[in-house]
Coordinates of C-alpha atoms and ligand atoms in Angstrom, one line a residue:
X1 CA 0.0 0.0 0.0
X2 CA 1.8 3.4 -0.9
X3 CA 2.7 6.0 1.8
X4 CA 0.7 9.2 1.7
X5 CA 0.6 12.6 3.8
X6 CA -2.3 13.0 5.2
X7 CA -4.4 16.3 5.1
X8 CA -2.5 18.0 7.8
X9 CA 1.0 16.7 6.4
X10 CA 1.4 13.6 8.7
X11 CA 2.8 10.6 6.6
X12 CA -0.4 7.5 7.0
X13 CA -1.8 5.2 4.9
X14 CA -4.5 5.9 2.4
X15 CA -7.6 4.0 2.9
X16 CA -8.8 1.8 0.2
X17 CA -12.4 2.7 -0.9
X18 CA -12.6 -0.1 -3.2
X19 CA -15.9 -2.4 -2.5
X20 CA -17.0 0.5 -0.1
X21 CA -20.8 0.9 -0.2
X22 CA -21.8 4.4 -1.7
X23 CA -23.7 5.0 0.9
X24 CA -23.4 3.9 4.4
X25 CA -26.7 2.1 6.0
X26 CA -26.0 1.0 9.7
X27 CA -27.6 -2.1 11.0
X28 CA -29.5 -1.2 14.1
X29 CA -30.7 -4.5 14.6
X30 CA -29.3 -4.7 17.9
X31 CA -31.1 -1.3 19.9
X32 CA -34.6 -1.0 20.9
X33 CA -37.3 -1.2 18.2
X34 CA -39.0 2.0 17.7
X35 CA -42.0 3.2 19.6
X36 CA -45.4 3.9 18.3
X37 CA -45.4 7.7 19.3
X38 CA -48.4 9.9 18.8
X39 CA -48.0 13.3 17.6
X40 CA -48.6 15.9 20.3
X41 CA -51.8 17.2 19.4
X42 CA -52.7 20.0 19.4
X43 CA -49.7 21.8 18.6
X44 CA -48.4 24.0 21.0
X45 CA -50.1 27.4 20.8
X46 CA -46.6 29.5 19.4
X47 CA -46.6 26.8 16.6
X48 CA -49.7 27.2 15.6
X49 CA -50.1 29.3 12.4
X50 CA -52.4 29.0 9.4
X51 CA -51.0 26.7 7.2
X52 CA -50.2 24.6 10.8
X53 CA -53.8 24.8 12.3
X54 CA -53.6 22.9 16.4
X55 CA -55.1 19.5 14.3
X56 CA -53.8 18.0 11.1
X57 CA -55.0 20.2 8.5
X58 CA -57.8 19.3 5.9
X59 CA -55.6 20.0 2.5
X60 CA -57.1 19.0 -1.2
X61 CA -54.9 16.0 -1.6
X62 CA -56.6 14.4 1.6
X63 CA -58.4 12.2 -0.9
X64 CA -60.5 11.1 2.2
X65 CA -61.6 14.2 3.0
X66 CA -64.6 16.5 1.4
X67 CA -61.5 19.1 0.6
X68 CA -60.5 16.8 -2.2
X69 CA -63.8 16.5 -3.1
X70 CA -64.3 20.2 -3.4
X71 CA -61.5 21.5 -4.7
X72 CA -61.8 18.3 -7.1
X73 CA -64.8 19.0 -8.6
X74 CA -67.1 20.9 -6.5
X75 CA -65.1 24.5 -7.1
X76 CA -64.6 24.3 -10.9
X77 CA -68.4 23.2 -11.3
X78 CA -69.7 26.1 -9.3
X79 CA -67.0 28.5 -11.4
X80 CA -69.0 26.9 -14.2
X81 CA -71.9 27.9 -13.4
X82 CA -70.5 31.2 -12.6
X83 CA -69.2 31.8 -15.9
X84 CA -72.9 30.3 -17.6
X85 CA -74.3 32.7 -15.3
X86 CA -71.9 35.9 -16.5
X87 CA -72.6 34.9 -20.2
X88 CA -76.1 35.1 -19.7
X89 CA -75.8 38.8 -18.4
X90 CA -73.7 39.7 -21.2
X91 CA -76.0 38.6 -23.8
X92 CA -78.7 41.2 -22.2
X93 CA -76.1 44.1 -22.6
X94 CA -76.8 46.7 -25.3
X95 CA -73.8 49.4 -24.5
X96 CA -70.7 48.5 -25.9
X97 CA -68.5 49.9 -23.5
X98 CA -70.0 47.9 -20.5
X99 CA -70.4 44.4 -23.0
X100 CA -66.4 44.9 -23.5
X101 CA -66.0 45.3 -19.7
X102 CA -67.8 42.5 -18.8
X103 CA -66.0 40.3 -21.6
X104 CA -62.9 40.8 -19.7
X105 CA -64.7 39.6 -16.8
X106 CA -65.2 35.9 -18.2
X107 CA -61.6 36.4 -19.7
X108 CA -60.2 36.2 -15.7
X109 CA -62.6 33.9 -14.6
X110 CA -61.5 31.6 -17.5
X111 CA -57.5 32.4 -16.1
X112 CA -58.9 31.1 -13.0
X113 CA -60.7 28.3 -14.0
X114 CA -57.3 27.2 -15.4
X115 CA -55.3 28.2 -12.1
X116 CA -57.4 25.7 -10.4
X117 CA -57.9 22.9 -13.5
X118 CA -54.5 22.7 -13.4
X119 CA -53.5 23.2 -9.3
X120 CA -51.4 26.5 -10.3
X121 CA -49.8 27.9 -7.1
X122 CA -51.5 30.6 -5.2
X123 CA -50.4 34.1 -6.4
X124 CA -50.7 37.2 -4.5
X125 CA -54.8 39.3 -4.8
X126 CA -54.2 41.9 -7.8
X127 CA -54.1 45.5 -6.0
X128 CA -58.4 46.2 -7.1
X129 CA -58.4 49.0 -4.3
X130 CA -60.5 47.0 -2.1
X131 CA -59.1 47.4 2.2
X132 CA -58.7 43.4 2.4
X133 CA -55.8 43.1 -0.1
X134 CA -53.0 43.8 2.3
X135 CA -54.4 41.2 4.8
X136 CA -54.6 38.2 1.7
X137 CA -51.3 39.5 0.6
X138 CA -49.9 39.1 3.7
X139 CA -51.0 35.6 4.5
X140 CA -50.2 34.5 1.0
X141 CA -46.4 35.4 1.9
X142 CA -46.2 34.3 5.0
X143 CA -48.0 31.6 5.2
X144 CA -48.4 30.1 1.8
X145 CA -45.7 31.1 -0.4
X146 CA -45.2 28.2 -3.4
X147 CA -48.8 26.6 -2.6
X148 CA -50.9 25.3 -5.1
X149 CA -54.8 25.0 -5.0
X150 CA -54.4 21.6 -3.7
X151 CA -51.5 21.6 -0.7
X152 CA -52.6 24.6 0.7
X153 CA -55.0 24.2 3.6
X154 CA -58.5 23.6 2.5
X155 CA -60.2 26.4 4.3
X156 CA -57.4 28.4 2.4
X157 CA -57.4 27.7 -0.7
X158 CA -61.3 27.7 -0.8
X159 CA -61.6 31.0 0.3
X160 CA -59.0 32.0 -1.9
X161 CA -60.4 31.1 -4.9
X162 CA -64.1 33.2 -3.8
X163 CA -61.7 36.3 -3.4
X164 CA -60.1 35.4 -7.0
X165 CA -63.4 35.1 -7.9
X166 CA -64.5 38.5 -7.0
X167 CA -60.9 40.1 -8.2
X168 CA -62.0 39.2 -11.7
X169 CA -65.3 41.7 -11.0
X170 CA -63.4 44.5 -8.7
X171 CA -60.5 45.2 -11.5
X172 CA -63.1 45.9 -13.9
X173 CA -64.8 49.4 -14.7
X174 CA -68.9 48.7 -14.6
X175 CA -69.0 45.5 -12.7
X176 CA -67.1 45.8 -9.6
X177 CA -70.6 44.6 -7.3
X178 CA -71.4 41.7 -9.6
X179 CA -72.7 38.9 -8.1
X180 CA -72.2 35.9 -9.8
X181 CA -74.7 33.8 -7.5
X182 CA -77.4 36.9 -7.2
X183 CA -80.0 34.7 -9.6
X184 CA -79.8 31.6 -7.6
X185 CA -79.9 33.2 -4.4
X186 CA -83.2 34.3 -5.1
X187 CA -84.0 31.4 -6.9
X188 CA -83.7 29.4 -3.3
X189 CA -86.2 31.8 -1.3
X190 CA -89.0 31.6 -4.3
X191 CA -88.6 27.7 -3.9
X192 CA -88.7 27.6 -0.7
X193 CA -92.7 28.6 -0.3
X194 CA -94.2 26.2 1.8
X195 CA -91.5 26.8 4.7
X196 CA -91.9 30.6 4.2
X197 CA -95.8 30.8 4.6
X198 CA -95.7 28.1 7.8
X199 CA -93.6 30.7 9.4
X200 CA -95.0 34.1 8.0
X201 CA -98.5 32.7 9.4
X202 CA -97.8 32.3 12.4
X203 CA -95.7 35.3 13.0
X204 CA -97.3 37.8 11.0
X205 CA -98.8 39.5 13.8
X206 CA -96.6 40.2 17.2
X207 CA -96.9 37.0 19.4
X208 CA -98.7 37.1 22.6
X209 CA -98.9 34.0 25.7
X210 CA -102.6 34.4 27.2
X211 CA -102.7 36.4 29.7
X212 CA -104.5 33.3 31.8
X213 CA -100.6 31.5 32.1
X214 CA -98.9 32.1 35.5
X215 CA -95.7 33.5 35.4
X216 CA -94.2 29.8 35.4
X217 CA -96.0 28.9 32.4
X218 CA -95.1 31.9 30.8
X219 CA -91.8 30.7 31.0
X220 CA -91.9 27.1 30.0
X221 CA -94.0 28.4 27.3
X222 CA -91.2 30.9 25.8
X223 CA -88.6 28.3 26.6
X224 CA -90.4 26.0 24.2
X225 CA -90.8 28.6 21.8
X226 CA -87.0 28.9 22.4
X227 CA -86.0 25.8 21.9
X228 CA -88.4 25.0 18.2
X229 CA -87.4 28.8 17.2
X230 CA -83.2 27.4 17.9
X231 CA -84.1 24.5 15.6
X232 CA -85.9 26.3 12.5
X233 CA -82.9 28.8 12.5
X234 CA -80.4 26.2 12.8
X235 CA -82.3 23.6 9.9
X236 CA -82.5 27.1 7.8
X237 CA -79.1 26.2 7.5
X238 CA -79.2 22.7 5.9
X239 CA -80.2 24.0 2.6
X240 CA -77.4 26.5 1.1
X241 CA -76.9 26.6 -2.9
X242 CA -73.4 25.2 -2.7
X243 CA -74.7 21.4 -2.4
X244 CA -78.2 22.4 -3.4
X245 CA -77.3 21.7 -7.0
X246 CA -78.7 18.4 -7.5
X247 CA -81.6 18.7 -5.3
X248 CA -85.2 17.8 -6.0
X249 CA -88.2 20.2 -4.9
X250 CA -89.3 17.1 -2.6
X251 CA -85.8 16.5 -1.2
X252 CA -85.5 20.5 -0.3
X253 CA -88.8 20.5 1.7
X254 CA -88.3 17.8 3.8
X255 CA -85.1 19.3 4.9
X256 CA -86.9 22.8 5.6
X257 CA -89.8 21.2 7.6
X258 CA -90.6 23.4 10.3
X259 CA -93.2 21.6 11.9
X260 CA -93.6 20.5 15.8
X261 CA -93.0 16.8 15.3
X262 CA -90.6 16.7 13.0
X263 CA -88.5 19.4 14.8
X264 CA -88.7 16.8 17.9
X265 CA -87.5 14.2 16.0
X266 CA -84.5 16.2 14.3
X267 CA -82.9 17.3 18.2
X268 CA -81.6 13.9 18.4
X269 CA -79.7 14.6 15.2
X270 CA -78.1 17.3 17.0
X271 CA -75.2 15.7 18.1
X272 CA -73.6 18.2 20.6
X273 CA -76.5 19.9 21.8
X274 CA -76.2 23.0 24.2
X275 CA -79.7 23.6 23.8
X276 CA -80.4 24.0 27.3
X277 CA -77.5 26.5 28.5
X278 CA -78.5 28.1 25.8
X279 CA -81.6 28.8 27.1
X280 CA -80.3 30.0 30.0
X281 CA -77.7 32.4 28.2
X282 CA -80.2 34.2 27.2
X283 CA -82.7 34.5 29.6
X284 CA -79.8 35.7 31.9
X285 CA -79.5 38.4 29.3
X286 CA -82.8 39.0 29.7
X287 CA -82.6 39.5 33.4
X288 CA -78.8 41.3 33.5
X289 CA -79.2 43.9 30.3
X290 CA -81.8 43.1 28.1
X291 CA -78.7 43.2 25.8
X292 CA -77.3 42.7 22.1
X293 CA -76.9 39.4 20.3
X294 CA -75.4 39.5 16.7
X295 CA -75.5 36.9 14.2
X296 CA -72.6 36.6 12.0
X297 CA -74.8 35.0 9.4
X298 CA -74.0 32.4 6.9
X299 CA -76.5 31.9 3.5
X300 CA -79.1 34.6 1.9
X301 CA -82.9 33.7 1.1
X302 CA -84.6 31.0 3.3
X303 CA -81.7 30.7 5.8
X304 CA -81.5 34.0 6.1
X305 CA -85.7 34.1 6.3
X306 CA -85.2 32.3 9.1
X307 CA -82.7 33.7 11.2
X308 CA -84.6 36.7 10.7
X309 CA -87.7 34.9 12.4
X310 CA -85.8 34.0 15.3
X311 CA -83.9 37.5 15.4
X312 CA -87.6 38.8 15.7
X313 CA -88.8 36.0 18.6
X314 CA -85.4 37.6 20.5
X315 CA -86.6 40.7 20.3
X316 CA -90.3 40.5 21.1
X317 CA -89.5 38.3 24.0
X318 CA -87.3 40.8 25.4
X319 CA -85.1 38.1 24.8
X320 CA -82.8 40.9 23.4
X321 CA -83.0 44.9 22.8
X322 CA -80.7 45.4 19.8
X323 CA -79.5 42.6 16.9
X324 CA -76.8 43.0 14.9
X325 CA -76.1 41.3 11.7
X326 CA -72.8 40.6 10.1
X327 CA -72.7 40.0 6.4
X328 CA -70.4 39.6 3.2
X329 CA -69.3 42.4 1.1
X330 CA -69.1 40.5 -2.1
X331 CA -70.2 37.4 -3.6
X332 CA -68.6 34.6 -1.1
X333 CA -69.2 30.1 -1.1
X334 CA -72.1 31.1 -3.7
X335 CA -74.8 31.8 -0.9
X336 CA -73.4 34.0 1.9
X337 CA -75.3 37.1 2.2
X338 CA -74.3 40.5 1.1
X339 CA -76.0 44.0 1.7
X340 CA -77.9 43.1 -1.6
X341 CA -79.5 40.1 -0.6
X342 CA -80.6 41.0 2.5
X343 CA -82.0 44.3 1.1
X344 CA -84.1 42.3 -1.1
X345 CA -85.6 39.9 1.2
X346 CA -86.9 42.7 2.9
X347 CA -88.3 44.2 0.0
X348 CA -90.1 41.0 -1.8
X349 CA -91.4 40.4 1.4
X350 CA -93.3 43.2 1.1
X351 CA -93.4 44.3 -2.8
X352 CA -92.5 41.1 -4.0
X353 CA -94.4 39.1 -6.7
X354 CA -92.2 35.7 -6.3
X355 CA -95.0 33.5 -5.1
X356 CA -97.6 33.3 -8.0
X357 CA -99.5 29.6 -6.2
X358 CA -99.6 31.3 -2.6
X359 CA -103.0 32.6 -1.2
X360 CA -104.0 36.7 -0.6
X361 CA -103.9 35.6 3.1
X362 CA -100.6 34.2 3.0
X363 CA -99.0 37.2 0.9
X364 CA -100.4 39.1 3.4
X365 CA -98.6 37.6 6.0
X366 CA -95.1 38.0 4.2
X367 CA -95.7 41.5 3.8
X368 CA -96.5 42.4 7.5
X369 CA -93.6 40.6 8.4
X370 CA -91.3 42.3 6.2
X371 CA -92.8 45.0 7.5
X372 CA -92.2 44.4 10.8
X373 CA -88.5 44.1 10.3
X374 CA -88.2 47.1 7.9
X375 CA -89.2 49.2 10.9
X376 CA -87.0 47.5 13.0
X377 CA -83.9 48.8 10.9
X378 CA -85.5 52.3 10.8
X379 CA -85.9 52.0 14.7
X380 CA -82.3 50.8 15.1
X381 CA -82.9 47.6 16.6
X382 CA -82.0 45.4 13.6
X383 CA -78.6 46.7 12.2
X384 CA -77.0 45.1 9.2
X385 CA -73.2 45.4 9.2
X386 CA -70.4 44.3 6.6
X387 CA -66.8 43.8 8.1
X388 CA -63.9 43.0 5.6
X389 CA -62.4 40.3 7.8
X390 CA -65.5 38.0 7.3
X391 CA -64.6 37.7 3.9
X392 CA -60.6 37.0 4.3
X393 CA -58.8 33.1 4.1
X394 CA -58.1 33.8 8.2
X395 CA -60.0 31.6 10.4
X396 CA -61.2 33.1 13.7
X397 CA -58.1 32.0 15.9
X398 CA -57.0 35.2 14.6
X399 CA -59.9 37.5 14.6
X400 CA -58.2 38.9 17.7
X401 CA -55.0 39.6 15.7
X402 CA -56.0 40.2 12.6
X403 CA -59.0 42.3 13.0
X404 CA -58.7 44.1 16.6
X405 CA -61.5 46.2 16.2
X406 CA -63.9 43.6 15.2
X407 CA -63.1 41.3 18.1
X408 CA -63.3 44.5 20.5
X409 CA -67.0 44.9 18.5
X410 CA -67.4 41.6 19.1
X411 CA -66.6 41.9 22.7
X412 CA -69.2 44.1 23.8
X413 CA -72.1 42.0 22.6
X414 CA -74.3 39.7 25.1
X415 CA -74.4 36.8 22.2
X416 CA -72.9 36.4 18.9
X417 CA -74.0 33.2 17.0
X418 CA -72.1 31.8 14.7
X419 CA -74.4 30.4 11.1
X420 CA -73.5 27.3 9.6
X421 CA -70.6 25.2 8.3
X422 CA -68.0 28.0 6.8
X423 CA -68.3 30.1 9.9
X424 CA -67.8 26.4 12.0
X425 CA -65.0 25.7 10.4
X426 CA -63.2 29.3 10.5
X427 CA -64.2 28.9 14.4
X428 CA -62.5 25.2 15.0
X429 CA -59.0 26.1 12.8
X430 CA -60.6 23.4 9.8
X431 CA -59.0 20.5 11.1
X432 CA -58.9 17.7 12.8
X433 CA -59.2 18.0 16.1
X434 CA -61.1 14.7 17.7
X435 CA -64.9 14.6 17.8
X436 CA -64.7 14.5 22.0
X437 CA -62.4 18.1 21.9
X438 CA -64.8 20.6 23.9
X439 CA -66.2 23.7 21.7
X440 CA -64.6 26.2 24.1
X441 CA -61.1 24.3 23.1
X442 CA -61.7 24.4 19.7
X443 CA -62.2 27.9 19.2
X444 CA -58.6 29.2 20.7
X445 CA -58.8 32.8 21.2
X446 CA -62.7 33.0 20.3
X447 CA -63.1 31.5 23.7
X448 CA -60.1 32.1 25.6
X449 CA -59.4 35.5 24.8
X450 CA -60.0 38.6 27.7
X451 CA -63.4 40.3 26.3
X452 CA -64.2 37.0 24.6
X453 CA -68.2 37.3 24.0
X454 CA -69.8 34.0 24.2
X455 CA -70.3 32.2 21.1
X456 CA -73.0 30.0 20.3
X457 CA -72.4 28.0 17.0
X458 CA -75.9 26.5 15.2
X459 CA -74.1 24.5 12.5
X460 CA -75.7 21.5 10.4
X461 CA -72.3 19.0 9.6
X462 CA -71.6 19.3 6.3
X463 CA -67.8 18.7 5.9
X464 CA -65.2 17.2 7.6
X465 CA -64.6 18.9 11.2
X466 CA -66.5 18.1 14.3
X467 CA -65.9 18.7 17.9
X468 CA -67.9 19.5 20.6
X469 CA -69.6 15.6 20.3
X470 CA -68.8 15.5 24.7
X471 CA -66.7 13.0 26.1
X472 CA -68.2 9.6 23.9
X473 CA -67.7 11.9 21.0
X474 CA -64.7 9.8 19.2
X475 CA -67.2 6.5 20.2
X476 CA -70.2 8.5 18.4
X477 CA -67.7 9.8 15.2
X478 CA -66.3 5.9 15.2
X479 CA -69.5 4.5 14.9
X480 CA -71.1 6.7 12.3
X481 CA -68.5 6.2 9.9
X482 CA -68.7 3.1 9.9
X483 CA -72.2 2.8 9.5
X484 CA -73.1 5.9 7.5
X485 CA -70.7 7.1 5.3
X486 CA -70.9 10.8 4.6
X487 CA -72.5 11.6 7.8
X488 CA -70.5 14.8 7.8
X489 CA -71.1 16.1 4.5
X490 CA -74.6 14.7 4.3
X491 CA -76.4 18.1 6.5
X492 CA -78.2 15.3 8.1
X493 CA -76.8 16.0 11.9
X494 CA -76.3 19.2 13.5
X495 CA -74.1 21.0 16.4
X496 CA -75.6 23.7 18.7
X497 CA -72.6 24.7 20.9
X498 CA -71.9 27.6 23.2
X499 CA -68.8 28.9 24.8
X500 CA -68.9 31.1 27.7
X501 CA -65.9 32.8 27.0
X502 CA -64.6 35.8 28.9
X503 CA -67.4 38.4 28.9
X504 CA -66.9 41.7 31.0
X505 CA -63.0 41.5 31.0
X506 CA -60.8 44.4 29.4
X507 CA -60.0 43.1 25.7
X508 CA -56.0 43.4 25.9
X509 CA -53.9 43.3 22.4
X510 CA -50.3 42.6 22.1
Ligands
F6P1 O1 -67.5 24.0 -0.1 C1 -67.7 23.4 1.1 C2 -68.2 24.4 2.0 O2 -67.3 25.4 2.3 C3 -68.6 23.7 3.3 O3 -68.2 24.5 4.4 C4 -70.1 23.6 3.2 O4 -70.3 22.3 2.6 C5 -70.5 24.6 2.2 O5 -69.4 24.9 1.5 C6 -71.0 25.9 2.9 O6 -71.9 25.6 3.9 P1 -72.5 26.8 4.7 O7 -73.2 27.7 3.7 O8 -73.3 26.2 5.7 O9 -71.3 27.6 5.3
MG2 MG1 -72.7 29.7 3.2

C-alpha cells in the first residue's frame, strides 16, 4: 500500500475505498425497536399558524376528505356555473363599453378556471383597491408562499379562490358589485314557499302568551318557543346553494320542515347539543341587560328568512333589545349574504311578486312581516353590518390579531351566534381535532381570549370537522362512519354549541 501525507502533512496510509458501499446504512438491529409515538396534538399554541392549524390540516390531496372532493370537482363546477351565469348577463347588454367590460370579466374567470384545472400555485390578490388586499397578501407570503390550489389548507385555498373570484369583478370598470350567484340566491327563497308561509303565518302579527298563564307557564311556554325557534334557524341552514345543486323540490322540503313533530325528532340529530344552557344564556341576558346578540350570518334567502324569524322571537320576548347582523361584502361560497340580498328579502317580502300559487292571506302575512323588520332597521334595533375580515382566508383564531377592532366589536355583545358550516370551520382552525375536543377548546382565542363574548355556533355538519360531540364523541364519530358514510357532509346531523368565554374582561392586544 503506498505511503501518503495526510491532510494536515502527517505521513499514513490511504484508505482503500474499493468495494465501499456508496452509501453507508448502519444495521441497528441490535437497539430498541421504535415506539409507536403519537404526535402531540394539538400543537403547541406558538406553533400554531395558518398553514399549521392545532389538528392536522384538511388539504385537497386528503383524498379522504370533502376538501378533495371540493377542490376536485365541487369548485370548478360552481366557477362553471359562474361563468354560464356571466354569459347570460352579457347577452342582455346593449352598451358597448359595458359588453367589452364584462367580456374581460369571463376572460379572468377563464384564467382562474385554469389556475385551479390545473393546481397553479397561489399568487398574491391583484391590488383592485379593495381594504382586504394587504391582509390576503400578507398571508399568502407568510404563510403560503409556493402553494398550489391543492396543498394549501382547505379552508385556504377555498376562500381564496371566492376572493379570486370576485378580483375578476373589482379590477373591472362597470361590474365591480357583480354577483355571480345573485340569480340563484333568489331562486332558493322563491322555492322555498311552503316553509316561508308556515312561518309568516304564524308570526305575521306580534306573538302574545294568554294572559290566563302564570308567570311559570309563561316561561316554559317561551322556553319551548325557544328551543323550536333554535331549531328552525339552525335547519334554515341545511339547505345553502353550494350542495343544493342536485336537489329535487321534494328533497329540499323535507329538509326545511318546520313543523312541531318533525323538529322533535331532528334534536336527536343534533349531536352536541347545548340547547339548554342556551336557554339560560339568554334568559340571563334577559334578566342582567336586556342586551345585544349578533348573528354573524351564513346563506341569503330561506336561511336568512329564518334567522330573521328567530332575530324577531329575541326581540319580542325581550329576549334581546338590539341585533346586529354581520354579512359579506361581495359574492362569497355562492350563498353568503351580502347587503344586496338582504336588502331584497326585505323588500319582496313586502313588494315582492315571487310566489304566484300562494293565497291573498298568505302574501299578506309575508308583507307584514317584512314589514315588521323594515321598521326595525329604521328603529335601530335590527342593524345590518359588513366587516372585511369576514370575507378574508383567516380563520377566527386570529380574529383577535387580525381584525382588533372587530373582536373588540365583538366583545361588547351579550351573544354572537355563529351560522352554519363555513363560519364552524373558520371557528375550529378546519382541522382535525377529535370529535370528544370541547367547543370552548376548539375555538382558541374565540373563547379564551380577555373580552371573549360567548359564542353560540348553530351548524348542520356538512364537511369534515366536528368537535364538541362530549366526552363519547370519538365513540359516536367511530360508529357513524362506519355505518353511515358521509354523515359529515350529508347536513343530516347538526351542532348547537356555546362557549362562555370571557365576557366583561378588558379586551388586551399585544
Ligand atoms: O365547499 C364546502 C363548504 O365550504 C362547506 O363548508 C359547506 O359544505 C358549504 O361549502 C358551505 O356551507 P355553509 O353555507 O353552511 O357555510
Ligand atoms: Mg354559506
Amino acid at each position: 500500500m503506498a505511503q501518503v501525507n495526510g491532510v494536515n502533512g502527517h505521513a499514513g496510509l490511504a484508505p482503500s475505498t474499493a468495494g465501499a458501499p456508496s452509501r453507508v446504512t448502519l444495521s441497528l438491529g441490535h437497539l430498541p425497536s421504535k415506539k409507536d409515538i403519537k404526535a402531540p396534538w394539538p400543537r403547541t399554541p406558538t406553533r400554531v399558524d395558518p398553514n399549521n392549524p392545532p389538528w392536522p390540516a384538511y388539504r385537497g390531496y386528503h383524498e379522504y376528505s370533502f376538501a378533495h372532493a371540493t377542490m376536485q370537482s365541487r369548485l370548478p363546477t360552481i366557477l362553471g356555473k359562474a361563468i354560464e351565469d356571466t354569459t347570460r348577463t352579457l347577452n342582455e347588454q346593449s352598451d358597448e363599453e359595458k359588453v367589452v367590460d364584462l367580456v374581460a370579466c369571463i376572460e379572468r374567470m377563464a384564467e382562474l378556471m385554469i389556475d385551479l384545472s390545473e393546481n397553479r400555485k397561489l399568487r398574491p390578490i391583484i391590488d383592485d383597491g379593495e381594504g382586504d388586499v394587504a391582509l390576503w397578501n400578507k398571508e399568502i407570503a407568510k404563510y403560503f408562499q409556493g402553494k398550489d390550489f391543492m396543498n394549501a389548507p382547505w379552508l385556504f385555498a377555498e376562500a381564496y379562490k371566492y376572493r379570486r373570484l370576485h378580483e375578476c369583478f373589482s379590477v373591472s370598470k362597470f361590474w365591480k358589485d357583480y354577483d355571480v350567484f345573485y340569480r340563484q340566491k333568489c331562486d332558493t327563497f322563491s322555492r322555498s314557499a311552503e316553509a316561508v308561509f308556515e312561518l309568516s303565518m304564524r308570526f305575521a302579527e306580534p306573538f302574545s302568551l294568554p294572559d290566563s298563564l302564570t308567570p311559570e307557564e309563561k316561561l316554559e311556554a317561551e322556553r319551548n318557543m325557544f328551543k323550536e325557534l333554535t331549531q328552525v334557524c339552525l335547519w334554515g341552514n341545511s339547505t345553502d346553494l353550494s350542495l343544493l345543486i342536485n336537489m329535487t323540490e321534494e328533497q329540499i322540503k323535507s329538509l326545511q320542515s318546520t313543523g312541531g313533530d318533525h323538529l322533535a325528532a331532528t334534536e336527536k340529530n343534533i349531536l352536541g347539543n347545548h340547547l339548554t344552557d342556551l336557554w339560560d344564556t339568554v334568559k340571563e341576558v334577559r334578566s342582567k341587560t336586556g342586551g345585544r346578540v349578533d348573528f354573524v350570518l351564513d346563506n341569503a334567502g330561506f336561511e336568512l328568512y329564518c334567522d330573521c324569524v328567530y332575530a324577531d322571537f329575541l326581540l319580542q320576548s325581550g329576549l334581546a333589545t338590539q341585533i346586529r347582523f354581520h354579512g359579506k361584502r361581495f359574492a362569497w361560497f355562492v350563498s353568503d349574504v351580502t347587503r344586496k340580498d338582504w336588502n331584497w328579502l326585505l323588500n319582496t317580502m313586502v313588494y315582492g311578486q315571487l310566489f304566484p300559487k300562494a293565497t291573498d292571506v298568505e302574501l299578506e302575512s309575508l308583507r307584514r312581516l317584512g314589514q315588521r323588520w323594515k321598521q326595525y332597521e329604521k328603529e335601530g334595533k335590527w342593524i345590518y353590518e359588513q366587516h372585511p375580515f369576514w370575507c378574508t382566508g383567516y380563520t377566527f383564531w386570529d380574529l383577535h390579531s387580525e381584525a382588533p377592532d372587530l373582536f373588540l366589536h365583538l366583545s361588547r355583545s351579550d351573544l354572537v351566534f355563529f351560522k352554519g358550516d363555513l363560519n364552524h370551520r373558520k371557528l375550529t382552525y378546519d382541522c382535525a381535532a377529535p370529535a370528544s375536543t370541547p367547543f370552548d377548546v376548539a375555538i382558541g382565542s374565540m373563547a379564551s381570549s380577555a373580552g371573549a363574548p360567548k359564542v353560540a355556533s348553530l351548524r348542520t355538519i356538512k364537511s369534515d370537522v366536528v368537535v364538541g360531540l362530549g366526552d363519547q364523541g370519538d365513540e359516536v364519530a367511530e360508529r357513524l362512519d362506519k355505518e353511515e358514510p358521509g354523515w359529515k357532509i350529508s347536513g343530516k346531523y347538526a351542532v348547537v354549541l356555546l362557549s362562555e368565554g370571557r365576557p366583561g374582561e378588558k379586551v388586551r392586544f399585544a
